[in-house]
XYZ file of C-alpha atoms in Angstrom:
673
model
C 82.490 106.729 76.132
C 82.150 106.984 72.744
C 83.712 103.542 72.294
C 81.811 101.406 74.659
C 79.823 98.252 73.027
C 76.270 99.236 73.136
C 75.590 95.311 73.622
C 77.284 95.534 77.121
C 75.108 94.634 79.893
C 74.747 97.238 82.921
C 77.210 95.696 85.607
C 79.127 93.460 83.152
C 82.364 94.882 82.462
C 82.979 96.280 78.577
C 85.125 95.017 75.987
C 88.383 95.998 76.109
C 91.546 95.002 74.486
C 93.768 93.568 76.208
C 95.502 95.148 79.545
C 93.061 97.510 79.885
C 91.765 98.041 83.341
C 87.814 97.973 84.650
C 86.789 100.400 87.546
C 83.502 99.936 89.407
C 84.142 102.920 91.686
C 81.589 105.283 90.093
C 78.864 102.596 90.226
C 79.077 102.025 86.175
C 81.784 99.451 85.133
C 84.339 101.573 83.003
C 87.300 100.700 81.579
C 90.064 103.807 82.893
C 90.272 105.103 79.219
C 86.339 105.643 79.824
C 86.748 107.428 83.149
C 87.799 111.302 83.228
C 87.784 111.142 86.682
C 91.826 110.663 88.123
C 92.135 106.742 89.044
C 94.713 104.896 89.823
C 94.044 101.082 90.411
C 96.613 98.583 92.609
C 95.868 95.081 91.509
C 97.109 91.615 93.444
C 100.183 91.794 90.824
C 101.310 95.064 92.192
C 100.497 94.778 95.728
C 102.293 91.542 95.544
C 105.059 93.057 93.712
C 105.550 95.991 96.756
C 105.040 93.712 98.785
C 102.453 95.765 100.428
C 100.433 94.311 103.763
C 97.955 96.863 104.440
C 96.354 99.643 102.606
C 98.890 102.838 103.678
C 101.634 100.593 101.946
C 100.111 100.950 98.573
C 98.740 104.607 99.145
C 102.434 105.701 98.973
C 103.014 104.831 95.397
C 100.459 106.888 94.913
C 101.384 110.559 93.202
C 99.705 113.517 94.996
C 98.540 110.717 97.662
C 100.697 111.767 101.100
C 99.486 108.896 103.502
C 98.876 109.696 107.149
C 100.868 109.196 110.130
C 99.062 107.043 112.255
C 97.029 109.761 113.644
C 95.487 110.696 110.284
C 94.069 109.391 107.157
C 96.093 110.262 103.857
C 95.944 113.720 102.322
C 94.346 113.819 98.584
C 95.745 116.620 96.329
C 96.489 118.299 99.560
C 93.014 117.836 101.009
C 93.374 116.308 104.641
C 90.950 112.567 104.205
C 90.590 113.015 108.193
C 88.668 115.864 108.232
C 88.879 119.054 110.046
C 89.029 117.226 113.149
C 91.969 115.012 114.528
C 92.868 113.205 117.712
C 90.790 114.820 120.691
C 89.334 117.185 118.924
C 87.855 113.977 116.378
C 86.190 112.237 119.344
C 84.427 114.942 120.865
C 82.828 116.352 117.914
C 82.054 112.877 115.738
C 84.555 113.719 113.019
C 83.366 114.182 109.041
C 86.309 112.892 107.142
C 86.660 114.147 103.624
C 87.114 110.366 101.669
C 84.648 107.368 101.898
C 86.566 104.159 102.187
C 84.524 100.908 101.165
C 85.091 97.355 101.372
C 83.594 95.159 99.134
C 80.896 97.748 99.082
C 80.503 98.578 102.641
C 81.689 101.985 103.940
C 83.950 101.950 106.667
C 83.548 103.933 109.875
C 86.155 106.696 110.749
C 88.120 104.523 113.354
C 88.387 101.544 111.023
C 90.372 103.903 108.857
C 92.205 106.284 110.840
C 92.662 104.024 113.692
C 92.471 100.233 112.336
C 94.726 98.496 109.585
C 93.485 97.428 106.365
C 94.927 94.080 105.351
C 96.013 93.525 101.851
C 95.352 89.376 101.584
C 93.669 88.012 98.813
C 92.330 91.601 97.612
C 91.640 91.304 93.562
C 92.281 95.477 93.400
C 92.315 98.805 95.312
C 90.962 102.216 93.214
C 92.146 105.337 94.886
C 90.046 108.172 93.320
C 91.620 111.397 93.570
C 88.912 113.569 91.981
C 85.988 114.364 94.194
C 83.107 111.753 94.351
C 80.393 113.573 96.329
C 78.363 113.394 93.267
C 78.503 109.402 93.015
C 78.993 108.619 96.800
C 77.605 110.956 98.714
C 78.965 112.634 102.191
C 82.934 112.375 103.399
C 84.050 112.140 99.656
C 84.549 115.528 98.825
C 88.934 114.989 98.630
C 87.635 111.177 96.823
C 87.033 107.957 97.466
C 89.414 104.422 97.978
C 87.269 101.017 97.128
C 88.971 97.757 98.076
C 87.407 94.730 96.293
C 87.879 91.382 97.451
C 88.343 88.160 95.687
C 85.004 86.778 95.234
C 84.288 82.897 95.271
C 84.877 80.496 92.079
C 83.088 77.426 91.033
C 86.777 75.436 91.452
C 88.424 74.510 94.134
C 91.443 76.865 94.929
C 93.433 76.843 97.942
C 96.296 79.613 99.290
C 98.533 79.828 102.108
C 101.489 81.986 102.516
C 104.104 82.840 106.088
C 106.132 85.288 106.246
C 108.948 86.270 109.147
C 110.530 89.817 108.702
C 112.537 92.681 110.611
C 110.449 94.697 112.838
C 108.811 91.872 115.059
C 107.040 90.552 111.812
C 105.232 87.199 112.418
C 102.499 87.017 109.575
C 100.550 83.816 108.098
C 97.759 83.735 105.687
C 95.508 81.227 104.130
C 92.088 80.923 102.024
C 90.398 78.409 101.086
C 87.614 78.334 97.397
C 85.083 76.083 96.030
C 81.696 75.090 94.833
C 78.895 74.414 97.633
C 76.535 73.403 94.796
C 77.803 73.246 91.540
C 77.129 76.061 89.788
C 75.273 77.994 92.048
C 76.549 78.232 95.393
C 80.222 78.884 96.125
C 82.476 79.678 98.883
C 85.879 81.830 99.453
C 87.134 81.999 103.367
C 90.414 83.791 104.166
C 92.518 84.961 106.943
C 95.370 87.282 108.005
C 97.251 87.182 111.153
C 100.121 89.423 111.607
C 102.529 90.232 114.490
C 104.956 92.781 114.905
C 106.614 95.532 116.907
C 107.165 99.183 116.366
C 110.021 100.323 115.220
C 110.786 103.190 117.422
C 111.414 102.480 121.190
C 108.412 104.326 122.945
C 108.427 104.556 126.563
C 105.398 102.760 128.018
C 103.939 104.007 131.052
C 100.026 103.126 129.591
C 98.387 100.187 131.418
C 96.140 97.412 129.502
C 97.818 97.572 126.329
C 101.348 97.555 125.069
C 102.347 100.607 123.078
C 105.245 98.439 121.287
C 103.068 95.944 119.301
C 101.572 96.454 115.677
C 99.503 93.682 115.015
C 95.902 92.985 113.183
C 93.520 89.714 112.078
C 90.953 89.534 109.550
C 88.748 86.402 108.969
C 86.569 86.676 106.197
C 83.872 84.274 104.467
C 82.268 85.230 101.137
C 79.354 83.448 99.968
C 77.779 83.500 95.675
C 74.632 82.466 94.985
C 73.974 82.589 90.918
C 70.605 80.422 91.437
C 70.062 78.730 87.911
C 65.899 79.328 88.550
C 66.697 83.208 88.108
C 68.892 83.661 85.123
C 70.981 87.120 85.352
C 70.514 86.792 89.395
C 73.954 87.449 91.397
C 73.852 87.545 95.480
C 77.192 87.698 97.161
C 77.161 88.185 100.546
C 80.737 88.909 102.611
C 80.724 88.225 106.643
C 84.127 90.362 108.006
C 85.760 89.753 111.813
C 88.731 92.299 112.383
C 91.001 92.852 114.869
C 93.750 95.214 115.319
C 96.575 97.117 117.914
C 98.865 100.062 117.589
C 99.966 103.075 119.052
C 97.988 106.404 117.927
C 101.293 107.622 116.691
C 104.544 106.425 116.372
C 106.963 108.321 118.108
C 110.661 110.135 117.957
C 112.242 112.825 119.637
C 115.301 114.509 118.440
C 118.010 112.884 117.838
C 115.204 111.921 115.001
C 117.971 109.137 113.819
C 117.738 107.621 117.383
C 114.214 106.181 116.973
C 113.864 106.849 120.858
C 110.857 108.640 122.722
C 112.165 107.990 126.108
C 109.252 109.723 128.102
C 105.676 108.651 128.208
C 103.796 110.661 125.195
C 101.150 113.003 127.432
C 99.306 113.282 123.934
C 99.736 109.796 122.236
C 97.587 106.277 123.283
C 96.898 102.461 121.869
C 94.293 101.936 119.666
C 92.161 98.505 120.016
C 89.568 98.068 117.186
C 87.275 95.386 117.184
C 85.028 95.126 114.041
C 81.868 92.671 112.854
C 80.188 92.959 109.773
C 78.368 91.815 107.063
C 77.609 92.779 103.418
C 74.997 91.880 100.760
C 75.588 92.831 97.159
C 72.504 91.618 94.602
C 72.722 92.124 91.126
C 69.505 91.203 88.652
C 69.223 92.047 84.814
C 65.698 91.864 83.831
C 66.023 92.409 80.031
C 68.634 93.154 77.593
C 68.489 96.554 78.756
C 67.430 96.869 82.210
C 69.646 95.786 85.551
C 69.478 96.663 89.222
C 72.117 96.488 92.077
C 71.315 96.479 95.509
C 74.015 96.549 98.531
C 72.758 96.696 102.107
C 75.552 96.463 105.373
C 75.854 96.529 108.596
C 78.880 97.157 111.350
C 79.462 97.051 114.656
C 82.989 98.661 115.706
C 84.392 98.223 119.260
C 86.740 100.972 119.672
C 89.488 101.229 122.791
C 91.959 103.654 123.495
C 94.561 103.412 126.002
C 96.098 106.127 127.256
C 98.009 107.823 130.712
C 95.989 107.892 133.746
C 93.086 110.666 133.145
C 94.883 111.764 129.154
C 92.207 110.205 127.189
C 90.994 106.615 128.250
C 87.724 106.500 125.992
C 85.598 103.689 124.062
C 83.258 103.510 121.131
C 80.070 101.577 120.831
C 79.470 101.956 116.964
C 76.823 101.183 114.596
C 76.328 101.481 110.795
C 73.697 100.626 108.507
C 73.910 101.225 104.652
C 71.386 100.280 101.992
C 71.712 101.101 98.285
C 69.521 100.726 95.106
C 70.608 101.273 91.670
C 68.437 101.066 88.329
C 70.700 100.879 85.019
C 69.062 101.305 81.411
C 70.901 100.357 78.830
C 69.516 99.223 75.547
C 70.984 97.738 72.557
C 72.631 99.947 70.119
C 70.931 102.845 71.701
C 72.663 106.272 72.207
C 71.546 106.658 75.572
C 71.962 105.141 78.797
C 70.484 105.869 82.179
C 71.480 105.335 85.796
C 69.198 106.472 89.102
C 69.412 105.240 92.113
C 68.950 105.967 96.473
C 71.478 105.409 98.993
C 70.909 105.885 103.022
C 73.615 106.016 105.516
C 73.256 105.550 109.404
C 75.810 105.435 112.014
C 75.493 105.484 115.359
C 77.905 105.815 118.649
C 77.966 105.803 122.183
C 81.408 106.959 123.537
C 82.756 107.373 127.033
C 85.833 109.583 127.759
C 87.965 109.932 130.878
C 90.341 113.829 130.408
C 90.372 114.332 134.024
C 94.002 114.598 133.729
C 93.405 117.847 131.414
C 91.337 119.278 134.577
C 87.985 118.600 132.821
C 86.888 115.173 134.116
C 84.959 112.123 132.015
C 81.965 111.678 130.528
C 79.928 110.642 127.633
C 78.097 111.273 123.921
C 75.627 109.753 121.849
C 75.657 110.437 118.263
C 73.610 109.851 115.402
C 74.367 110.546 111.978
C 72.682 109.987 108.827
C 72.640 110.970 105.007
C 70.446 110.287 101.550
C 70.955 110.738 98.450
C 69.219 110.715 95.326
C 71.249 111.088 92.045
C 70.929 110.200 88.059
C 73.572 110.012 85.432
C 72.594 110.033 81.645
C 75.033 109.325 78.580
C 74.252 110.360 75.359
C 76.462 109.607 72.166
C 75.543 112.001 69.431
C 77.873 110.568 67.488
C 79.894 107.274 67.154
C 83.220 109.093 68.706
C 81.480 111.328 71.397
C 80.222 110.942 74.611
C 78.329 113.356 77.328
C 77.610 112.627 80.512
C 75.835 114.158 82.884
C 74.863 113.110 86.705
C 73.131 115.607 89.480
C 72.917 114.281 92.906
C 70.720 115.689 96.276
C 72.477 114.784 99.121
C 71.575 115.600 102.636
C 73.287 114.543 105.811
C 72.050 115.628 109.138
C 74.448 115.254 112.607
C 72.342 115.202 115.921
C 75.659 114.777 118.680
C 74.840 115.755 122.601
C 76.762 114.624 125.733
C 78.506 116.263 128.388
C 82.401 116.372 129.858
C 82.681 116.787 133.557
C 81.183 119.561 135.582
C 80.910 123.270 134.112
C 82.468 125.639 134.711
C 85.604 123.362 134.273
C 83.875 120.811 132.010
C 81.559 121.489 129.083
C 78.282 120.023 127.462
C 77.530 119.934 123.769
C 73.912 119.908 122.352
C 74.281 119.988 118.541
C 71.852 119.055 115.814
C 73.438 120.243 112.270
C 71.485 119.713 108.765
C 73.107 120.413 105.294
C 72.114 119.886 101.703
C 73.412 120.685 98.470
C 72.511 119.830 94.937
C 75.424 118.482 92.951
C 75.933 118.208 89.356
C 78.643 116.605 87.087
C 79.067 117.133 83.301
C 81.682 115.802 81.240
C 82.747 115.495 77.635
C 84.893 112.870 75.988
C 86.057 112.615 72.207
C 87.552 109.510 70.751
C 90.456 111.358 68.452
C 91.822 108.250 67.430
C 91.788 104.519 68.023
C 92.593 103.839 71.851
C 93.088 107.436 72.855
C 90.357 109.756 74.473
C 90.354 113.171 75.289
C 87.820 115.425 77.014
C 86.789 118.053 80.091
C 85.014 117.407 83.423
C 83.201 119.824 86.266
C 81.626 118.627 88.846
C 79.946 120.115 92.391
C 81.332 118.458 95.717
C 80.337 119.102 99.651
C 81.354 118.246 102.857
C 78.544 118.411 105.589
C 79.669 120.674 108.700
C 80.119 119.743 112.181
C 80.916 120.852 115.508
C 83.416 120.327 118.508
C 84.666 121.546 121.603
C 86.571 125.165 122.470
C 89.090 123.976 124.736
C 89.612 128.083 125.193
C 86.201 128.752 125.653
C 85.075 125.712 127.313
C 81.977 125.700 124.869
C 80.468 123.853 121.998
C 82.740 125.212 118.983
C 80.504 124.750 115.521
C 81.610 125.028 111.785
C 79.443 124.994 108.400
C 79.475 123.306 105.023
C 82.484 123.200 102.402
C 81.840 123.312 99.346
C 84.223 123.328 95.886
C 83.906 123.513 91.698
C 86.463 120.939 90.327
C 86.947 121.609 86.805
C 89.545 118.711 85.314
C 91.087 118.334 81.656
C 91.747 114.564 81.229
C 93.951 112.464 78.167
C 93.891 108.413 77.889
C 95.454 106.273 75.469
C 96.459 102.617 75.506
C 98.649 101.353 72.517
C 100.343 98.699 71.132
C 97.866 96.186 71.739
C 97.161 97.035 74.821
C 100.198 96.510 76.221
C 100.920 100.384 76.814
C 98.627 102.761 79.168
C 98.956 106.706 79.182
C 96.606 108.642 81.807
C 96.419 112.282 82.399
C 94.602 114.432 84.301
C 94.724 118.805 84.859
C 92.340 119.833 87.728
C 91.826 123.064 89.566
C 89.321 123.059 92.451
C 87.762 126.262 93.686
C 86.838 125.790 97.443
C 84.482 127.632 99.584
C 84.009 127.781 103.220
C 86.705 125.580 103.402
C 86.962 124.051 107.064
C 89.787 124.914 108.429
C 91.265 125.586 111.741
C 91.109 130.101 111.504
C 91.768 132.380 114.018
C 89.021 134.042 115.220
C 88.544 137.066 118.165
C 87.088 135.781 121.271
C 85.642 138.641 124.105
C 87.099 137.283 127.238
C 85.124 137.811 130.708
C 85.508 142.104 131.296
C 85.554 142.778 127.850
C 88.816 142.160 126.499
C 89.291 140.954 122.961
C 91.580 137.560 122.852
C 92.458 136.108 119.254
C 92.609 132.085 119.600
C 92.547 129.396 116.472
C 88.907 127.473 116.114
C 86.967 125.236 113.893
C 85.610 127.166 111.213
C 85.111 127.647 107.707
C 88.456 129.870 105.259
C 85.876 131.579 103.087
C 88.342 130.698 100.173
C 90.911 128.398 98.752
C 92.240 126.041 95.893
C 93.932 123.291 94.651
C 95.615 122.675 91.828
C 97.891 120.195 89.634
C 98.527 117.667 87.058
C 99.124 113.942 87.505
C 100.577 111.530 84.928
C 100.943 107.901 84.847
C 101.994 105.232 81.932
C 102.932 101.748 82.041
C 104.492 99.641 79.840
C 104.686 95.703 79.192
C 107.238 94.093 77.416
C 106.495 90.460 75.973
C 105.393 88.232 78.850
C 108.636 88.974 81.119
C 109.041 92.768 81.632
C 106.928 95.594 82.643
C 107.137 99.133 83.906
C 105.157 102.015 84.737
C 106.030 105.371 86.264
C 103.296 108.000 88.078
C 104.304 111.749 88.429
C 102.193 114.445 90.121
C 102.722 118.589 90.721
C 100.328 119.747 93.435
C 99.720 123.745 94.246
C 97.998 124.743 97.059
C 96.686 127.992 98.626
C 93.985 129.583 101.805
C 93.133 132.748 99.434
C 90.952 134.085 102.262
C 90.410 133.979 105.780
C 88.305 135.275 108.228
C 90.752 137.622 109.526
C 93.636 139.379 107.632
C 96.234 138.349 110.676
C 95.689 134.728 110.532
C 98.972 133.034 109.674
C 97.211 130.407 107.064
C 96.437 133.277 104.828
C 98.454 132.499 101.610
C 99.941 129.816 102.658
C 100.190 126.302 101.253
C 97.753 123.193 103.170
C 100.052 121.096 105.276
C 100.752 117.834 104.324
C 101.250 118.967 100.654
C 103.906 118.274 98.690
C 104.511 120.105 95.057
C 105.947 117.179 93.656
C 105.595 113.443 94.198
C 106.100 110.240 91.729
C 106.597 106.410 91.708
C 107.899 103.645 89.421
C 108.574 100.244 89.380
C 109.340 97.695 86.909
C 108.894 93.526 87.127
C 110.764 91.513 85.262
C 110.864 87.462 84.671
C 114.333 87.389 83.667
C 113.909 83.400 83.258
C 110.752 81.044 84.022
C 110.833 80.473 88.103
C 112.333 84.099 88.481
C 110.685 86.904 89.199
C 112.309 90.353 90.190
C 110.449 93.439 91.118
C 111.415 96.788 92.489
C 109.249 100.418 92.968
C 111.074 103.784 94.113
C 109.085 106.806 95.401
C 109.282 110.088 95.799
C 108.051 113.088 97.482
C 109.210 116.744 98.011
C 109.221 118.567 101.223
C 105.890 119.934 102.924
C 104.909 121.804 106.421
C 103.105 120.050 109.155
C 101.406 123.107 109.798
C 98.649 125.399 107.525
C 100.850 128.486 109.302
C 104.143 126.814 106.689
C 106.067 127.132 110.269
C 109.560 126.789 108.395
C 110.847 124.786 110.909
C 108.027 122.260 110.524
C 109.070 121.622 107.318
C 109.517 117.751 106.339
C 112.161 117.359 104.011
C 111.617 115.508 100.608
C 112.506 111.958 100.780
C 113.283 108.833 98.041
C 112.406 105.430 99.682
C 113.447 101.857 97.095
C 111.335 98.707 98.306
C 112.473 95.535 96.378
C 111.130 91.400 95.854
C 112.476 88.560 94.256
C 110.763 85.425 94.417
C 111.482 81.964 92.998
C 108.612 79.544 91.769
C 109.221 75.794 92.720
C 106.324 74.124 91.230
C 103.117 75.020 93.158
C 105.063 77.129 95.614
C 106.689 80.733 95.752
C 109.957 81.574 97.994
C 110.406 84.919 98.084
C 111.748 87.852 99.790
C 111.294 91.372 100.147
C 113.275 94.402 101.403
C 111.190 97.513 101.947
C 113.398 100.829 102.106
C 116.371 98.687 100.482
C 118.174 101.740 101.800
C 117.404 102.334 104.922
C 116.744 105.829 104.143
C 115.929 108.108 107.286
C 112.967 110.033 106.889
C 110.500 112.072 109.147
C 106.321 111.926 108.560
C 105.013 114.914 110.671
C 106.717 117.340 113.027
C 104.600 118.160 116.033
C 106.973 120.674 116.790
C 111.223 120.907 116.904
C 111.669 118.487 119.144
C 108.724 116.249 118.500
C 107.477 113.956 115.421
C 106.496 110.511 113.495
C 109.273 109.056 111.394
C 109.029 106.312 108.522
C 110.034 102.886 109.034
C 113.687 101.879 109.172
C 114.812 99.127 106.423
C 112.393 95.772 106.988
C 113.620 92.406 105.239
C 111.408 89.537 104.890
C 111.638 86.284 103.625
C 108.123 84.081 103.438
C 106.763 80.732 100.916
C 103.449 80.649 99.236
C 102.028 77.739 98.251
C 98.708 77.456 95.886
C 96.556 74.829 95.423
């Protein structure tokens, strides 16, 4: 923006007043005040204060983001990040999520995001982008993006260990060590986190091969940093990561819900076991005072098994993903113009097997290949000291090839799909510094998500759907004050969606010519989302900080394929109109630290038809944490859902749904070297 100093190199953080936060999700390091998009940053201190051990627990703290219930991702501004397809249909079609999740530069696969856990041990920050990110990220980001950046190796020795014991069977041990291998050139950081727990609900287990009561994960990460003295301005970082997790597809409860029981094995539930090995390399090189380049390479090998009742969805997924991205930054010293250009390619290959003989279909296999290519650029022009105009453009092309057979006709079905989609995605923003530390402006952008396919169980046939596009318009304001101790960020947004990917009522001709109406995966001609987001924080000296956030959201399906569609004029599911969060972090005396968070969401529907019986009531939850520093160690205690507030998170029907966890109390110790 207008206040960015001209002598900042392309990927060096811009100079800023103390207390301002740098974000990197849009490929250029910027302060939040310089960022038009709506973004919330949860740093290491906030993660610790919230006693959060995984990604979905920090998403609970972000207004206009409704965390998923186990078998789906979060809904961001009402848009389900899982995509149009869920559970069985996601498997049959090879899903198209609406949100990309990147960890240290690698875009994770659908199953890692939805069916696994993203641990937060040794994480530097989490960036949650609520504005569409297709122009900068490409596929699977029409509803936003989530970036997780873990801590980097350092050239000074550092070590840390932590042990936790808590309710709901929680047992957790974590450790890290970091230090130089070659002075000032090579550093290594190794971290590990193992958490064992059980589910809060008592679910009947009739599934062989895995325990439905377990909620376990583990991660081992090694990061190598190389800054060769022979190549000044060069930085190479390589990450090797192994993760394992096991948990039920969702945590079911039946009426009376407060008893947290599901006494009969549930046909639609299963247990996911996910094992992933990945490697990511990031290269940054400064070719002079004005030119710098970045290259990111990643590879992932994911093995996913779903254990289910006999013939009801035993699956195996063998997935491999590859990505490469190159970016050039040109930012001359004392110039009013800076440029960025890049190319991105992602390929995912999957071999999937499934057994659904219990549904009268059979067993079979699918082969799936998805490839995406994006060419993008961005220019920022400063015609005056206080004005910045930024324009971006991306050409994105996506292709999915999927073929397979389950069972044999007429009970079974075959799928042979080759879908190609592309789009030109412009973005334009204007920012004006109206006062020192205060910026206001406007942004408009076009975003899209590719189409896809699945299976219609009514027609026993392939069920294709097209791409969805939207125009997003936002007004924004950012202000820092009191020497960086205070910050306010506001976004007012409206997104007009064309060909929204949703279940739609369509007319089907039965044998003999009889018309029949059934829900299928289709594109609703028009829909919209609109709302408001506010975040404010203030640090009172060194001992007390307060932060609050608030969101308003309105969603609506404006036009459907048929006028009798029950979703016409209805809200999107999982889109509460009001959500809010607040936190306090206080150090009354030197060794003591107390923190608390409160989060609230309004009522929302569990289906797009807005069935009154499937309303999830509003809920307010309080979490708390206290710690005592003893030398290099910290002893701490925490309470999640401090007042044991029972609330549902999703209703499949009147008698069956999912509930949030009850109160969890825990104690732990953490020591640093």
